[in-house]
Amino acid sequence: MEGGAYGAGKAGGAFDPHTLVRQPHTLLRVVSWVFSIVVFGSIVNEGYLNSPSEGKEFCIYNRNPNACSYGVAVGVLAFLTCLLYLALDVYFPQISSVKDRKKAVLSDIGVSAFWAFLWFVGFCYLANQWQVSKPEDNPLSEGTDAARAAIAFSFFSVFTWSLSAALAVRRFKDLTFQEEYSTLFPDSAQP
């Protein structure tokens, strides 16, 4: 490992996209980003049905507009959060202050855990509303694949965000170790 606290020796260096793409937390963010697109895209495109007898559209999940709204809102906000933290991953090697690095990693832990919880709630909510939906509301089974896809990818998102939080905890431990090592042995080379 090169000098500095958890890569801070490279602070101010050139951006290396190859290194960025090979990092597991970056790959997980991209996967989470794709999953969020699938969830909100499925609900927006095929989550609402038109009833010829009523003349207005309704949510495929038990006619509950809150279920569709929750899925779309969580999907769009997770999409934006992934973009924000991908940008932070790009900028992270440029941060030279250990305290700022700790703040970035701590925010990553909190945000990833929070999103894992929101996806778990979304999975439970969508699955429950799908389970109690009446077949007579959708006699032609329109949009059922999209509804199931949104439920499945909500479930998968729980794991990707949880794993992101676990990787952030590992990064935090590495960062804390490097900080303590450099405090105890200021004149020696970094391990």
PDB file of C-alpha atoms in Angstrom:
ATOM      1  CA  MET A   1       0.000   0.000   0.000  1.00  0.00           C
ATOM      2  CA  GLU A   2       1.333   3.416  -0.857  1.00  0.00           C
ATOM      3  CA  GLY A   3       1.863   6.205   1.665  1.00  0.00           C
ATOM      4  CA  GLY A   4      -0.907   8.213   3.249  1.00  0.00           C
ATOM      5  CA  ALA A   5      -4.029   7.285   5.084  1.00  0.00           C
ATOM      6  CA  TYR A   6      -5.998   4.818   2.973  1.00  0.00           C
ATOM      7  CA  GLY A   7      -4.734   6.115  -0.324  1.00  0.00           C
ATOM      8  CA  ALA A   8      -4.364   9.742   0.727  1.00  0.00           C
ATOM      9  CA  GLY A   9      -0.837   9.613  -0.651  1.00  0.00           C
ATOM     10  CA  LYS A  10      -2.433   9.727  -4.106  1.00  0.00           C
ATOM     11  CA  ALA A  11      -4.492  12.821  -3.286  1.00  0.00           C
ATOM     12  CA  GLY A  12      -4.265  15.289  -6.106  1.00  0.00           C
ATOM     13  CA  GLY A  13      -3.191  12.619  -8.580  1.00  0.00           C
ATOM     14  CA  ALA A  14      -4.732  11.902 -11.958  1.00  0.00           C
ATOM     15  CA  PHE A  15      -8.116  10.210 -12.203  1.00  0.00           C
ATOM     16  CA  ASP A  16      -7.790   6.490 -12.953  1.00  0.00           C
ATOM     17  CA  PRO A  17     -11.052   5.038 -14.337  1.00  0.00           C
ATOM     18  CA  HIS A  18      -9.608   1.500 -14.505  1.00  0.00           C
ATOM     19  CA  THR A  19      -8.987   1.450 -10.747  1.00  0.00           C
ATOM     20  CA  LEU A  20     -12.392   2.975 -10.062  1.00  0.00           C
ATOM     21  CA  VAL A  21     -14.256   0.348 -12.087  1.00  0.00           C
ATOM     22  CA  ARG A  22     -12.432  -2.537 -10.370  1.00  0.00           C
ATOM     23  CA  GLN A  23     -13.467  -1.481  -6.859  1.00  0.00           C
ATOM     24  CA  PRO A  24     -16.260  -3.642  -5.407  1.00  0.00           C
ATOM     25  CA  HIS A  25     -18.196  -0.734  -3.907  1.00  0.00           C
ATOM     26  CA  THR A  26     -18.272   1.002  -7.293  1.00  0.00           C
ATOM     27  CA  LEU A  27     -19.547  -2.151  -8.991  1.00  0.00           C
ATOM     28  CA  LEU A  28     -22.225  -2.535  -6.323  1.00  0.00           C
ATOM     29  CA  ARG A  29     -23.335   1.058  -6.841  1.00  0.00           C
ATOM     30  CA  VAL A  30     -23.694   0.473 -10.564  1.00  0.00           C
ATOM     31  CA  VAL A  31     -25.711  -2.710  -9.929  1.00  0.00           C
ATOM     32  CA  SER A  32     -27.902  -0.854  -7.400  1.00  0.00           C
ATOM     33  CA  TRP A  33     -28.323   1.938  -9.936  1.00  0.00           C
ATOM     34  CA  VAL A  34     -29.528  -0.540 -12.588  1.00  0.00           C
ATOM     35  CA  PHE A  35     -31.874  -2.230 -10.101  1.00  0.00           C
ATOM     36  CA  SER A  36     -33.438   1.116  -9.205  1.00  0.00           C
ATOM     37  CA  ILE A  37     -33.993   1.849 -12.905  1.00  0.00           C
ATOM     38  CA  VAL A  38     -35.724  -1.527 -13.323  1.00  0.00           C
ATOM     39  CA  VAL A  39     -38.004  -0.916 -10.333  1.00  0.00           C
ATOM     40  CA  PHE A  40     -39.195   2.567 -11.144  1.00  0.00           C
ATOM     41  CA  GLY A  41     -39.190   1.902 -14.894  1.00  0.00           C
ATOM     42  CA  SER A  42     -41.377  -1.175 -14.509  1.00  0.00           C
ATOM     43  CA  ILE A  43     -43.890   0.638 -12.338  1.00  0.00           C
ATOM     44  CA  VAL A  44     -43.982   3.788 -14.462  1.00  0.00           C
ATOM     45  CA  ASN A  45     -44.337   1.875 -17.739  1.00  0.00           C
ATOM     46  CA  GLU A  46     -46.720  -0.915 -16.783  1.00  0.00           C
ATOM     47  CA  GLY A  47     -47.718  -0.350 -13.171  1.00  0.00           C
ATOM     48  CA  TYR A  48     -50.912   1.523 -13.988  1.00  0.00           C
ATOM     49  CA  LEU A  49     -53.877  -0.007 -15.798  1.00  0.00           C
ATOM     50  CA  ASN A  50     -56.822   1.587 -17.544  1.00  0.00           C
ATOM     51  CA  SER A  51     -60.236   0.180 -16.844  1.00  0.00           C
ATOM     52  CA  PRO A  52     -62.681   0.546 -19.758  1.00  0.00           C
ATOM     53  CA  SER A  53     -65.635   0.633 -17.388  1.00  0.00           C
ATOM     54  CA  GLU A  54     -64.200   3.272 -15.029  1.00  0.00           C
ATOM     55  CA  GLY A  55     -62.392   5.474 -17.502  1.00  0.00           C
ATOM     56  CA  LYS A  56     -59.432   6.198 -15.228  1.00  0.00           C
ATOM     57  CA  GLU A  57     -56.189   4.427 -14.477  1.00  0.00           C
ATOM     58  CA  PHE A  58     -55.368   2.563 -11.293  1.00  0.00           C
ATOM     59  CA  CYS A  59     -52.293   0.974  -9.745  1.00  0.00           C
ATOM     60  CA  ILE A  60     -51.736  -2.700 -10.543  1.00  0.00           C
ATOM     61  CA  TYR A  61     -50.867  -3.371  -6.885  1.00  0.00           C
ATOM     62  CA  ASN A  62     -54.342  -3.864  -5.368  1.00  0.00           C
ATOM     63  CA  ARG A  63     -55.558  -0.556  -6.828  1.00  0.00           C
ATOM     64  CA  ASN A  64     -53.428   1.128  -4.182  1.00  0.00           C
ATOM     65  CA  PRO A  65     -51.865   4.287  -5.638  1.00  0.00           C
ATOM     66  CA  ASN A  66     -49.564   4.533  -2.608  1.00  0.00           C
ATOM     67  CA  ALA A  67     -47.859   1.269  -3.549  1.00  0.00           C
ATOM     68  CA  CYS A  68     -47.019   2.525  -7.028  1.00  0.00           C
ATOM     69  CA  SER A  69     -45.996   5.918  -5.689  1.00  0.00           C
ATOM     70  CA  TYR A  70     -43.715   4.359  -3.073  1.00  0.00           C
ATOM     71  CA  GLY A  71     -42.022   2.116  -5.642  1.00  0.00           C
ATOM     72  CA  VAL A  72     -41.460   4.981  -8.053  1.00  0.00           C
ATOM     73  CA  ALA A  73     -40.277   7.397  -5.350  1.00  0.00           C
ATOM     74  CA  VAL A  74     -37.821   4.943  -3.795  1.00  0.00           C
ATOM     75  CA  GLY A  75     -36.569   3.894  -7.224  1.00  0.00           C
ATOM     76  CA  VAL A  76     -35.972   7.449  -8.444  1.00  0.00           C
ATOM     77  CA  LEU A  77     -34.376   8.604  -5.190  1.00  0.00           C
ATOM     78  CA  ALA A  78     -32.145   5.504  -5.075  1.00  0.00           C
ATOM     79  CA  PHE A  79     -31.160   6.221  -8.684  1.00  0.00           C
ATOM     80  CA  LEU A  80     -30.100   9.750  -7.722  1.00  0.00           C
ATOM     81  CA  THR A  81     -28.350   8.546  -4.564  1.00  0.00           C
ATOM     82  CA  CYS A  82     -26.339   6.035  -6.595  1.00  0.00           C
ATOM     83  CA  LEU A  83     -25.257   8.802  -8.947  1.00  0.00           C
ATOM     84  CA  LEU A  84     -24.249  10.989  -6.006  1.00  0.00           C
ATOM     85  CA  TYR A  85     -22.153   8.267  -4.403  1.00  0.00           C
ATOM     86  CA  LEU A  86     -20.628   7.271  -7.738  1.00  0.00           C
ATOM     87  CA  ALA A  87     -19.471  10.869  -7.999  1.00  0.00           C
ATOM     88  CA  LEU A  88     -18.094  10.606  -4.457  1.00  0.00           C
ATOM     89  CA  ASP A  89     -16.232   7.430  -5.459  1.00  0.00           C
ATOM     90  CA  VAL A  90     -14.647   9.363  -8.320  1.00  0.00           C
ATOM     91  CA  TYR A  91     -13.720  12.255  -6.018  1.00  0.00           C
ATOM     92  CA  PHE A  92     -12.662  10.125  -3.003  1.00  0.00           C
ATOM     93  CA  PRO A  93      -8.988   9.637  -4.041  1.00  0.00           C
ATOM     94  CA  GLN A  94      -8.641  13.427  -4.272  1.00  0.00           C
ATOM     95  CA  ILE A  95      -9.621  13.947  -0.616  1.00  0.00           C
ATOM     96  CA  SER A  96      -6.424  14.374   1.375  1.00  0.00           C
ATOM     97  CA  SER A  97      -7.898  15.008   4.827  1.00  0.00           C
ATOM     98  CA  VAL A  98      -8.428  11.869   6.880  1.00  0.00           C
ATOM     99  CA  LYS A  99     -11.310  13.543   8.706  1.00  0.00           C
ATOM    100  CA  ASP A 100     -13.064  14.339   5.432  1.00  0.00           C
ATOM    101  CA  ARG A 101     -12.483  10.776   4.238  1.00  0.00           C
ATOM    102  CA  LYS A 102     -13.998   9.472   7.473  1.00  0.00           C
ATOM    103  CA  LYS A 103     -17.036  11.715   7.019  1.00  0.00           C
ATOM    104  CA  ALA A 104     -17.503  10.471   3.455  1.00  0.00           C
ATOM    105  CA  VAL A 105     -17.256   6.826   4.495  1.00  0.00           C
ATOM    106  CA  LEU A 106     -19.531   7.324   7.515  1.00  0.00           C
ATOM    107  CA  SER A 107     -22.144   8.954   5.303  1.00  0.00           C
ATOM    108  CA  ASP A 108     -21.801   6.008   2.924  1.00  0.00           C
ATOM    109  CA  ILE A 109     -22.461   3.589   5.806  1.00  0.00           C
ATOM    110  CA  GLY A 110     -25.532   5.481   6.993  1.00  0.00           C
ATOM    111  CA  VAL A 111     -27.019   6.104   3.565  1.00  0.00           C
ATOM    112  CA  SER A 112     -26.455   2.528   2.379  1.00  0.00           C
ATOM    113  CA  ALA A 113     -28.040   1.071   5.509  1.00  0.00           C
ATOM    114  CA  PHE A 114     -30.964   3.485   5.216  1.00  0.00           C
ATOM    115  CA  TRP A 115     -31.562   2.522   1.587  1.00  0.00           C
ATOM    116  CA  ALA A 116     -31.361  -1.189   2.430  1.00  0.00           C
ATOM    117  CA  PHE A 117     -34.130  -0.565   4.959  1.00  0.00           C
ATOM    118  CA  LEU A 118     -36.235   1.437   2.465  1.00  0.00           C
ATOM    119  CA  TRP A 119     -35.873  -1.300  -0.144  1.00  0.00           C
ATOM    120  CA  PHE A 120     -36.880  -3.924   2.418  1.00  0.00           C
ATOM    121  CA  VAL A 121     -39.997  -1.920   3.265  1.00  0.00           C
ATOM    122  CA  GLY A 122     -40.695  -1.455  -0.440  1.00  0.00           C
ATOM    123  CA  PHE A 123     -40.308  -5.160  -1.156  1.00  0.00           C
ATOM    124  CA  CYS A 124     -42.650  -6.103   1.689  1.00  0.00           C
ATOM    125  CA  TYR A 125     -45.188  -3.446   0.727  1.00  0.00           C
ATOM    126  CA  LEU A 126     -45.248  -4.260  -2.992  1.00  0.00           C
ATOM    127  CA  ALA A 127     -45.311  -8.014  -2.386  1.00  0.00           C
ATOM    128  CA  ASN A 128     -48.174  -7.677   0.084  1.00  0.00           C
ATOM    129  CA  GLN A 129     -50.222  -5.455  -2.216  1.00  0.00           C
ATOM    130  CA  TRP A 130     -49.543  -7.788  -5.140  1.00  0.00           C
ATOM    131  CA  GLN A 131     -50.630 -10.793  -3.068  1.00  0.00           C
ATOM    132  CA  VAL A 132     -53.986  -9.244  -2.141  1.00  0.00           C
ATOM    133  CA  SER A 133     -54.722  -7.914  -5.635  1.00  0.00           C
ATOM    134  CA  LYS A 134     -57.960  -9.206  -7.100  1.00  0.00           C
ATOM    135  CA  PRO A 135     -57.784 -11.113 -10.397  1.00  0.00           C
ATOM    136  CA  GLU A 136     -60.955  -9.396 -11.631  1.00  0.00           C
ATOM    137  CA  ASP A 137     -59.137  -6.028 -11.521  1.00  0.00           C
ATOM    138  CA  ASN A 138     -56.781  -7.255 -14.241  1.00  0.00           C
ATOM    139  CA  PRO A 139     -58.541 -10.015 -16.240  1.00  0.00           C
ATOM    140  CA  LEU A 140     -56.031  -9.890 -19.113  1.00  0.00           C
ATOM    141  CA  SER A 141     -52.995 -10.057 -16.791  1.00  0.00           C
ATOM    142  CA  GLU A 142     -51.541  -6.895 -18.250  1.00  0.00           C
ATOM    143  CA  GLY A 143     -48.325  -5.694 -16.627  1.00  0.00           C
ATOM    144  CA  THR A 144     -47.964  -8.678 -14.347  1.00  0.00           C
ATOM    145  CA  ASP A 145     -44.389  -9.356 -15.451  1.00  0.00           C
ATOM    146  CA  ALA A 146     -43.441  -5.743 -14.778  1.00  0.00           C
ATOM    147  CA  ALA A 147     -45.098  -5.855 -11.359  1.00  0.00           C
ATOM    148  CA  ARG A 148     -43.223  -9.016 -10.460  1.00  0.00           C
ATOM    149  CA  ALA A 149     -39.973  -7.566 -11.785  1.00  0.00           C
ATOM    150  CA  ALA A 150     -40.380  -4.512  -9.555  1.00  0.00           C
ATOM    151  CA  ILE A 151     -40.933  -6.779  -6.557  1.00  0.00           C
ATOM    152  CA  ALA A 152     -37.967  -9.014  -7.421  1.00  0.00           C
ATOM    153  CA  PHE A 153     -35.557  -6.145  -8.005  1.00  0.00           C
ATOM    154  CA  SER A 154     -36.707  -4.468  -4.805  1.00  0.00           C
ATOM    155  CA  PHE A 155     -35.701  -7.681  -3.051  1.00  0.00           C
ATOM    156  CA  PHE A 156     -32.328  -7.780  -4.826  1.00  0.00           C
ATOM    157  CA  SER A 157     -31.739  -4.127  -3.933  1.00  0.00           C
ATOM    158  CA  VAL A 158     -31.955  -4.971  -0.232  1.00  0.00           C
ATOM    159  CA  PHE A 159     -28.853  -7.129  -0.651  1.00  0.00           C
ATOM    160  CA  THR A 160     -26.899  -4.758  -2.871  1.00  0.00           C
ATOM    161  CA  TRP A 161     -27.410  -1.837  -0.491  1.00  0.00           C
ATOM    162  CA  SER A 162     -26.672  -4.005   2.565  1.00  0.00           C
ATOM    163  CA  LEU A 163     -23.473  -5.211   0.958  1.00  0.00           C
ATOM    164  CA  SER A 164     -22.584  -1.606   0.123  1.00  0.00           C
ATOM    165  CA  ALA A 165     -22.993  -0.728   3.796  1.00  0.00           C
ATOM    166  CA  ALA A 166     -20.808  -3.687   4.810  1.00  0.00           C
ATOM    167  CA  LEU A 167     -18.092  -2.646   2.354  1.00  0.00           C
ATOM    168  CA  ALA A 168     -18.261   0.904   3.688  1.00  0.00           C
ATOM    169  CA  VAL A 169     -17.779  -0.439   7.216  1.00  0.00           C
ATOM    170  CA  ARG A 170     -14.695  -2.280   5.996  1.00  0.00           C
ATOM    171  CA  ARG A 171     -13.400   0.900   4.350  1.00  0.00           C
ATOM    172  CA  PHE A 172     -13.996   2.763   7.599  1.00  0.00           C
ATOM    173  CA  LYS A 173     -12.003   0.179   9.568  1.00  0.00           C
ATOM    174  CA  ASP A 174      -9.123   0.421   7.074  1.00  0.00           C
ATOM    175  CA  LEU A 175      -9.207   4.190   7.256  1.00  0.00           C
ATOM    176  CA  THR A 176      -9.250   4.196  11.059  1.00  0.00           C
ATOM    177  CA  PHE A 177      -6.359   1.715  11.175  1.00  0.00           C
ATOM    178  CA  GLN A 178      -4.280   3.857   8.836  1.00  0.00           C
ATOM    179  CA  GLU A 179      -4.998   6.976  10.882  1.00  0.00           C
ATOM    180  CA  GLU A 180      -4.017   5.289  14.160  1.00  0.00           C
ATOM    181  CA  TYR A 181      -0.893   3.769  12.612  1.00  0.00           C
ATOM    182  CA  SER A 182       0.320   7.099  11.308  1.00  0.00           C
ATOM    183  CA  THR A 183      -0.382   8.686  14.713  1.00  0.00           C
ATOM    184  CA  LEU A 184       1.575   6.018  16.601  1.00  0.00           C
ATOM    185  CA  PHE A 185       4.453   5.784  14.131  1.00  0.00           C
ATOM    186  CA  PRO A 186       4.748   9.148  12.392  1.00  0.00           C
ATOM    187  CA  ASP A 187       8.249   8.583  11.029  1.00  0.00           C
ATOM    188  CA  SER A 188       7.863   5.030   9.756  1.00  0.00           C
ATOM    189  CA  ALA A 189       6.601   3.977   6.351  1.00  0.00           C
ATOM    190  CA  GLN A 190       2.938   3.056   5.992  1.00  0.00           C
ATOM    191  CA  PRO A 191       2.170  -0.708   5.985  1.00  0.00           C
TER     192      PRO A 191
END
